[in-house]
PDB file of C-alpha atoms in Angstrom:
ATOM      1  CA  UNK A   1      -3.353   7.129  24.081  1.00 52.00           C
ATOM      2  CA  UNK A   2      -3.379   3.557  25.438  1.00 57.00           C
ATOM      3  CA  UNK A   3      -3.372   0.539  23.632  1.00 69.00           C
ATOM      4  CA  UNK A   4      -6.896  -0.554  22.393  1.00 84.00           C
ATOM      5  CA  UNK A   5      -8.450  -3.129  20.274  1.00 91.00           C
ATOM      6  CA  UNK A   6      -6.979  -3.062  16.385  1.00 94.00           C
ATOM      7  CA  UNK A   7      -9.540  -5.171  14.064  1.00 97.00           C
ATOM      8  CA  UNK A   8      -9.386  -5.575  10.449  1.00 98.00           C
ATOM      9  CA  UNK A   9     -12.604  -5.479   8.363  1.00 97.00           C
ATOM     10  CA  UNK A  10     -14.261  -5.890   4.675  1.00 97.00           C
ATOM     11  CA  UNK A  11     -14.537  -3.243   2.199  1.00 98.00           C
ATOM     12  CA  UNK A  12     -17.900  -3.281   1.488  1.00 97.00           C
ATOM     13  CA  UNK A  13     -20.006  -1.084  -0.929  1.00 97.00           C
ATOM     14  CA  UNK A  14     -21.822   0.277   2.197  1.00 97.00           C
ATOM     15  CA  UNK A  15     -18.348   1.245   4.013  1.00 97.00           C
ATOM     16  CA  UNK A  16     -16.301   2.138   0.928  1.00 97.00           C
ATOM     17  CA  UNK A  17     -17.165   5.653   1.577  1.00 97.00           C
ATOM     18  CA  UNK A  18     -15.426   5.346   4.575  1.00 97.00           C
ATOM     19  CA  UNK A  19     -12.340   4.016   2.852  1.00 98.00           C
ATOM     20  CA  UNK A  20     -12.651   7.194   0.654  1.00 97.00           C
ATOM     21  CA  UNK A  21     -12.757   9.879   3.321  1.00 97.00           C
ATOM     22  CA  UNK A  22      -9.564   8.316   4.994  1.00 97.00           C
ATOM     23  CA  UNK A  23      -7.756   8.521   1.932  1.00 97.00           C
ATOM     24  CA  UNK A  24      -8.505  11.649   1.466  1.00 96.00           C
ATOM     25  CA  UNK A  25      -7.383  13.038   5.058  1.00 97.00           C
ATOM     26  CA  UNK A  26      -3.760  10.767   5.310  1.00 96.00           C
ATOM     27  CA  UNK A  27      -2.887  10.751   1.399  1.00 94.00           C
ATOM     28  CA  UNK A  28      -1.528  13.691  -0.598  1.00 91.00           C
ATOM     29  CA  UNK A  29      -2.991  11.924  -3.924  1.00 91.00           C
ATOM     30  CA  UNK A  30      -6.516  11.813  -4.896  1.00 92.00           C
ATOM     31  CA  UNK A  31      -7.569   8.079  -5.766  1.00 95.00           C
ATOM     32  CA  UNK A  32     -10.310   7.983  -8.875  1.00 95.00           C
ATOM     33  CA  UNK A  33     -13.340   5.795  -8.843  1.00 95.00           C
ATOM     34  CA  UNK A  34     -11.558   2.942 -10.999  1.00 96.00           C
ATOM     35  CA  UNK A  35      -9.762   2.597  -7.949  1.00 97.00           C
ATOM     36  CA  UNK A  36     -12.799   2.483  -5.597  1.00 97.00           C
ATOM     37  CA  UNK A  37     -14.081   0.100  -8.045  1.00 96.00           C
ATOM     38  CA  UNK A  38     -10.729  -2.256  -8.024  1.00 96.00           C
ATOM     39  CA  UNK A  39     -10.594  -2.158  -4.308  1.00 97.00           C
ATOM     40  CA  UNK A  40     -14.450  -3.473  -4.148  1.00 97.00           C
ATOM     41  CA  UNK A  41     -13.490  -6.865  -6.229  1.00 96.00           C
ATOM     42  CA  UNK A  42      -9.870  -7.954  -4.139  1.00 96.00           C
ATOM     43  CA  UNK A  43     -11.326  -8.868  -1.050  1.00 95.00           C
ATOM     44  CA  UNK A  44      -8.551  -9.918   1.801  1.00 96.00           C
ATOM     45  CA  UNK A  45      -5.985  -7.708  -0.158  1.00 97.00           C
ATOM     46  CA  UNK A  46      -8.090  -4.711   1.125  1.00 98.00           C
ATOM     47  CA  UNK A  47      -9.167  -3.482   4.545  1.00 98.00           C
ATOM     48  CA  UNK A  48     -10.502  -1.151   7.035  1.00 98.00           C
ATOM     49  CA  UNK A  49      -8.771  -1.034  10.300  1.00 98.00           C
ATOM     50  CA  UNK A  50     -10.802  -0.014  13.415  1.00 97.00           C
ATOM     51  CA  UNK A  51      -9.106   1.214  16.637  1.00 96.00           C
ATOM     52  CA  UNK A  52     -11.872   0.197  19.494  1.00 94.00           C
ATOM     53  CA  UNK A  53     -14.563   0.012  16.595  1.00 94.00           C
ATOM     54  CA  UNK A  54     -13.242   3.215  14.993  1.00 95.00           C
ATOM     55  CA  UNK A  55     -12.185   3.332  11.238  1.00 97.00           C
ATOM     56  CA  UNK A  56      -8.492   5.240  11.358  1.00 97.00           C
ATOM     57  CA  UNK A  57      -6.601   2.914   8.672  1.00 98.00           C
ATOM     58  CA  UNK A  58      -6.971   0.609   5.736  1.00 98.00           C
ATOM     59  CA  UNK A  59      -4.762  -1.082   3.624  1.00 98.00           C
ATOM     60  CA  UNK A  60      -5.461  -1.757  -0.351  1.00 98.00           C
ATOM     61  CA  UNK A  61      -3.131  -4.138  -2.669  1.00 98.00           C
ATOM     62  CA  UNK A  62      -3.529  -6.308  -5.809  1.00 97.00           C
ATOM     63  CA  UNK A  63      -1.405  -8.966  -7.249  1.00 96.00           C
ATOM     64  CA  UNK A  64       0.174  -7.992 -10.367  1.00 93.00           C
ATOM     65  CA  UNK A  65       1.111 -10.955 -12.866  1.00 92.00           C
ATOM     66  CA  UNK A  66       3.472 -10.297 -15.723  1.00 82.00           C
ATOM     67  CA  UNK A  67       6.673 -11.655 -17.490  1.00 81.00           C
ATOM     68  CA  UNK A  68       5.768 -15.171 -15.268  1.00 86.00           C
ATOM     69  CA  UNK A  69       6.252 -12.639 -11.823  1.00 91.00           C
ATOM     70  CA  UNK A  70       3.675 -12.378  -9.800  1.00 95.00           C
ATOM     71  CA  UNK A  71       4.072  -9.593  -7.169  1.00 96.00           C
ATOM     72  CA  UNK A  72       1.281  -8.042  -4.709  1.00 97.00           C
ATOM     73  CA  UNK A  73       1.148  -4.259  -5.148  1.00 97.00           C
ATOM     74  CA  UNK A  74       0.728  -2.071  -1.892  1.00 98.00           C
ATOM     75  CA  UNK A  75      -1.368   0.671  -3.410  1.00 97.00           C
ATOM     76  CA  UNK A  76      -2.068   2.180   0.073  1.00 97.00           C
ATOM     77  CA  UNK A  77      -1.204   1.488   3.441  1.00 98.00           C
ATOM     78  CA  UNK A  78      -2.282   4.392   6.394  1.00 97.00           C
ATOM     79  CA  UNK A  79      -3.253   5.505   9.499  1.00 97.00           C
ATOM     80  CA  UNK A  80      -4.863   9.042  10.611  1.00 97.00           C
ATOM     81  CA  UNK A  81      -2.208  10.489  12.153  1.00 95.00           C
ATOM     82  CA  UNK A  82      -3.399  10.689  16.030  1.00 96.00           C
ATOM     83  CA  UNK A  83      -3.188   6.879  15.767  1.00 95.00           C
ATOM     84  CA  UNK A  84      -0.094   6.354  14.702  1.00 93.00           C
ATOM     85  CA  UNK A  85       2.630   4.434  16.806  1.00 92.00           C
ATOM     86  CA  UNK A  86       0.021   2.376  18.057  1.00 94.00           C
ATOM     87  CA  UNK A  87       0.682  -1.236  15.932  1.00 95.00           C
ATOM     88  CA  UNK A  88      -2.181  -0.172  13.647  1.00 96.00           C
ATOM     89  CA  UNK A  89       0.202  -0.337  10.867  1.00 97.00           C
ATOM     90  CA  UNK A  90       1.986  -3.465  11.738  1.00 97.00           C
ATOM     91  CA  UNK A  91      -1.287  -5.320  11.342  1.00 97.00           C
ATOM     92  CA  UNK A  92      -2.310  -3.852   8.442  1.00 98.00           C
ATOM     93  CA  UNK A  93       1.113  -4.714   6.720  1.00 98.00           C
ATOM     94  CA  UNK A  94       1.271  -8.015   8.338  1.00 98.00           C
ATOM     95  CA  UNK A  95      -1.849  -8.983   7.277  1.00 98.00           C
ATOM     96  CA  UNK A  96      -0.486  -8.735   4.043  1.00 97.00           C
ATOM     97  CA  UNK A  97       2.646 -10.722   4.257  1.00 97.00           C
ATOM     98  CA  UNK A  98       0.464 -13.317   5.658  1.00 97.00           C
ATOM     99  CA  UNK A  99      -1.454 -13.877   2.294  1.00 96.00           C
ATOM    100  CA  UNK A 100       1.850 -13.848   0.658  1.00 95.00           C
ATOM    101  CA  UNK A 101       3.329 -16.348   2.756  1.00 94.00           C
ATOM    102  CA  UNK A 102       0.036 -18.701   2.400  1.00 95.00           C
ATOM    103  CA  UNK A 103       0.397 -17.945  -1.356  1.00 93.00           C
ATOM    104  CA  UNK A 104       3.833 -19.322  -1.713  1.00 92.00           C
ATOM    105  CA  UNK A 105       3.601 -17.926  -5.446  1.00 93.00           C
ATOM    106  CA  UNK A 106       3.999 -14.041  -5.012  1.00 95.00           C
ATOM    107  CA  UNK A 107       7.556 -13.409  -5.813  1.00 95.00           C
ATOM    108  CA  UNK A 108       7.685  -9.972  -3.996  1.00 96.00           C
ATOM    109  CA  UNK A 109       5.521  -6.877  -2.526  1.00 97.00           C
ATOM    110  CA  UNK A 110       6.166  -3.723  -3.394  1.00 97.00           C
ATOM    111  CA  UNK A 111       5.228   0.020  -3.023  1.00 98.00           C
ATOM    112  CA  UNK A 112       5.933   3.660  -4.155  1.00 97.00           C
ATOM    113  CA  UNK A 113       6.840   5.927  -0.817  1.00 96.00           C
ATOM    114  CA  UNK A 114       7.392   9.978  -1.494  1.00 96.00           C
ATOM    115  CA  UNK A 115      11.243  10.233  -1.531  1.00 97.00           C
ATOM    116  CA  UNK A 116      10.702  12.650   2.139  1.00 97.00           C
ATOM    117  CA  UNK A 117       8.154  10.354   4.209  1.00 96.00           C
ATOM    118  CA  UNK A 118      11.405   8.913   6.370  1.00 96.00           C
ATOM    119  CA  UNK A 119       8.599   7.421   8.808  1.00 94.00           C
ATOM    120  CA  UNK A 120       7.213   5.044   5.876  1.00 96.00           C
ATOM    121  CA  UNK A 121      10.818   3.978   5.033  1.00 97.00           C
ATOM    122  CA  UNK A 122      11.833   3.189   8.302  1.00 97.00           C
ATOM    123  CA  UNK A 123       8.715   1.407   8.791  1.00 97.00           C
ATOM    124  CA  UNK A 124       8.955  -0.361   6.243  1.00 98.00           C
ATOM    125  CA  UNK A 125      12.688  -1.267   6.180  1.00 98.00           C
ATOM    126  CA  UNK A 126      11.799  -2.807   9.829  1.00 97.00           C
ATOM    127  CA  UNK A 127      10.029  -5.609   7.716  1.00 97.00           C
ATOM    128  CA  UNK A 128      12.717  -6.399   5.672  1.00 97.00           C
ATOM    129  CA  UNK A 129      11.561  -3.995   2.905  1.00 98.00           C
ATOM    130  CA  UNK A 130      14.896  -1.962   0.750  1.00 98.00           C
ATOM    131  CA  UNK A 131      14.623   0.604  -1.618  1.00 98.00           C
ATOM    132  CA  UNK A 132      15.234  -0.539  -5.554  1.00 97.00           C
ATOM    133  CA  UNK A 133      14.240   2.277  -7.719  1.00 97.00           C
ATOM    134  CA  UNK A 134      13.638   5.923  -7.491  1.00 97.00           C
ATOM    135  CA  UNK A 135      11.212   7.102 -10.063  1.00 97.00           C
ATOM    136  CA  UNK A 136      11.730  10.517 -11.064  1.00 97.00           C
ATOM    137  CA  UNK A 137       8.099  12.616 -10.968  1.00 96.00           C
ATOM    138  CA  UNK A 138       6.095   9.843 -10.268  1.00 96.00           C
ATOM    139  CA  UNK A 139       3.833  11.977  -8.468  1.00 93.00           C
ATOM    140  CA  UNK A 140       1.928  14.989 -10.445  1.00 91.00           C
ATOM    141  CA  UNK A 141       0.979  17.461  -8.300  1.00 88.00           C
ATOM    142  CA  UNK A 142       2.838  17.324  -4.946  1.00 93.00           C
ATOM    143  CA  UNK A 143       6.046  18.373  -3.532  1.00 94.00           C
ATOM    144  CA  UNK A 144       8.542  16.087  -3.568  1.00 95.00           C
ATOM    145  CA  UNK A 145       7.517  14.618  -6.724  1.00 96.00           C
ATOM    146  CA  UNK A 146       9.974  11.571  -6.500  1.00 97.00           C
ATOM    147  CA  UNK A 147       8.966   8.857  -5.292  1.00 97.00           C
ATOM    148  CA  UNK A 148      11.102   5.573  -3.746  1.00 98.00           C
ATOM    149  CA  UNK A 149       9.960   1.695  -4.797  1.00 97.00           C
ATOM    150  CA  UNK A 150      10.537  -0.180  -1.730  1.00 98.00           C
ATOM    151  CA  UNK A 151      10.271  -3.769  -2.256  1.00 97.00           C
ATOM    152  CA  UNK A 152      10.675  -7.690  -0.089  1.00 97.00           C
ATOM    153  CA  UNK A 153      11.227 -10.530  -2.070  1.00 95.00           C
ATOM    154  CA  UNK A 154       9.947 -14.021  -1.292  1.00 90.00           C
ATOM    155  CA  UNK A 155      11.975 -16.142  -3.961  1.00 75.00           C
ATOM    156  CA  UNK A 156      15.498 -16.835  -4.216  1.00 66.00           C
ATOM    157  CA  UNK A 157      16.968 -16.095  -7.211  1.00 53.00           C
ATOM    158  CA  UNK A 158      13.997 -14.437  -8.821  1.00 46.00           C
ATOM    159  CA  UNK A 159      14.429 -11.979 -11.647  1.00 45.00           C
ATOM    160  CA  UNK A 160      16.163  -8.724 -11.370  1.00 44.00           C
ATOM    161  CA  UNK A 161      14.746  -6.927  -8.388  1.00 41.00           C
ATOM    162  CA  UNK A 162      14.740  -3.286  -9.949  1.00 39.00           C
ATOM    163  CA  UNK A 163      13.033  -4.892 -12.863  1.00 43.00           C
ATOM    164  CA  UNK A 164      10.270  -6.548 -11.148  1.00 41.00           C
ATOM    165  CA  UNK A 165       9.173  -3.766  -8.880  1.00 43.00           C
ATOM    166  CA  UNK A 166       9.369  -0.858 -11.988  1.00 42.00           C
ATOM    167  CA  UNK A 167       7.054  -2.902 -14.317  1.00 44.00           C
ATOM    168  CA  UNK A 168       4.220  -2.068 -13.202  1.00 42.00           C
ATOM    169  CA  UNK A 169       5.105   1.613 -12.035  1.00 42.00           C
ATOM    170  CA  UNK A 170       3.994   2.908 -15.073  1.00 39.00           C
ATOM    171  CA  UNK A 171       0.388   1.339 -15.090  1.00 40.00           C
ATOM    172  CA  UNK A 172      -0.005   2.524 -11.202  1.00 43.00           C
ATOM    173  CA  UNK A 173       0.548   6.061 -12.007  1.00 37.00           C
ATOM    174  CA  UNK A 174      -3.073   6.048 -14.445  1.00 35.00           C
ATOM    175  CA  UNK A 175      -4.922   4.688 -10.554  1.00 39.00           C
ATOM    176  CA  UNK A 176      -4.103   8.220  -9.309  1.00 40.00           C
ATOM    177  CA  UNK A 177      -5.358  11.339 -10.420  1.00 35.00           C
ATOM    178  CA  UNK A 178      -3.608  13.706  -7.895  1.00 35.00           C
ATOM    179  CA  UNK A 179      -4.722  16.497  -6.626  1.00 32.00           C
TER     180      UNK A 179
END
């Protein structure tokens, strides 16, 4: 495939079934309408990407504020699979260090990754990212259920890094309801 036009759009109520369809073809997890919901009110932390006007990615995150941290949650980052390799990706996850950089207040990002998906932890280790945690079963009903927390920080000397990132692991199991 050659390279084509990657876009980012809104999530909109009239393309969030879109958004839902994706998720369903490149995620092994099963997102519930709270998340739909969520995704609806964070507006540049979520987006559709189009490849020559075609939706084959989004990205969805929201800032997380506890314990005077504030962090910005990946909850999903993909691609359909016959675009992958193309910079699709990059974007997306650019796009999102980009409002952490103009934020200058998010202390780190972070994400869960299925202990096996090598390609998301290489991917993501290109951008500085390093696995902190490993959650035992964090995912319900798929195989591996372990799952990595990969995580950047932004701040020097910010609170204890494996700390920070598990926090909030708890709470993001309840946006899944896996398949």
């Amino acid at each position: 495939m050659t390279k084509g036009r990657t876009e980012l759009g809104d999530i909109t109520p009239h393309n969030i079934k879109q958004l839902k369809r994706l998720n369903q073809v490149v995620f092994p997890v099963t997102y519930n309408d709270k998340f739909y919901k969520d995704v609806l009110e964070v507006g540049e932390l979520a987006k559709l990407a189009y490849y020559n006007d075609i939706v084959i990615g989004a990205v969805c995150c929201r800032i997380d504020t506890s314990e005077n941290v504030r962090r910005l949650y990946i909850m999903t980052l993909g691609c359909l699979a016959p675009y992958r390799r193309l910079g699709i990706g990059t974007v997306m996850l650019e796009h999102v260090l980009n409002i952490c950089e103009k934020d200058g207040n998010i202390d780190n990002v972070f994400l869960h990754v299925q202990v096996n998906n090598e390609g998301a932890i290489k991917f993501y280790e290109k951008f500085g990212f390093k696995i902190v945690e490993e959650k035992k079963n964090y995912y319900k009903r798929i195989e591996p259920a372990d799952a990595y927390v990969l995580q950047k920080s932004f701040k020097e000397g910010s609170t204890d890094e494996r700390k920070t990132a598990s926090e909030t692991s708890s709470e993001d199991t309840t946006d899944k309801i896996m398949s």
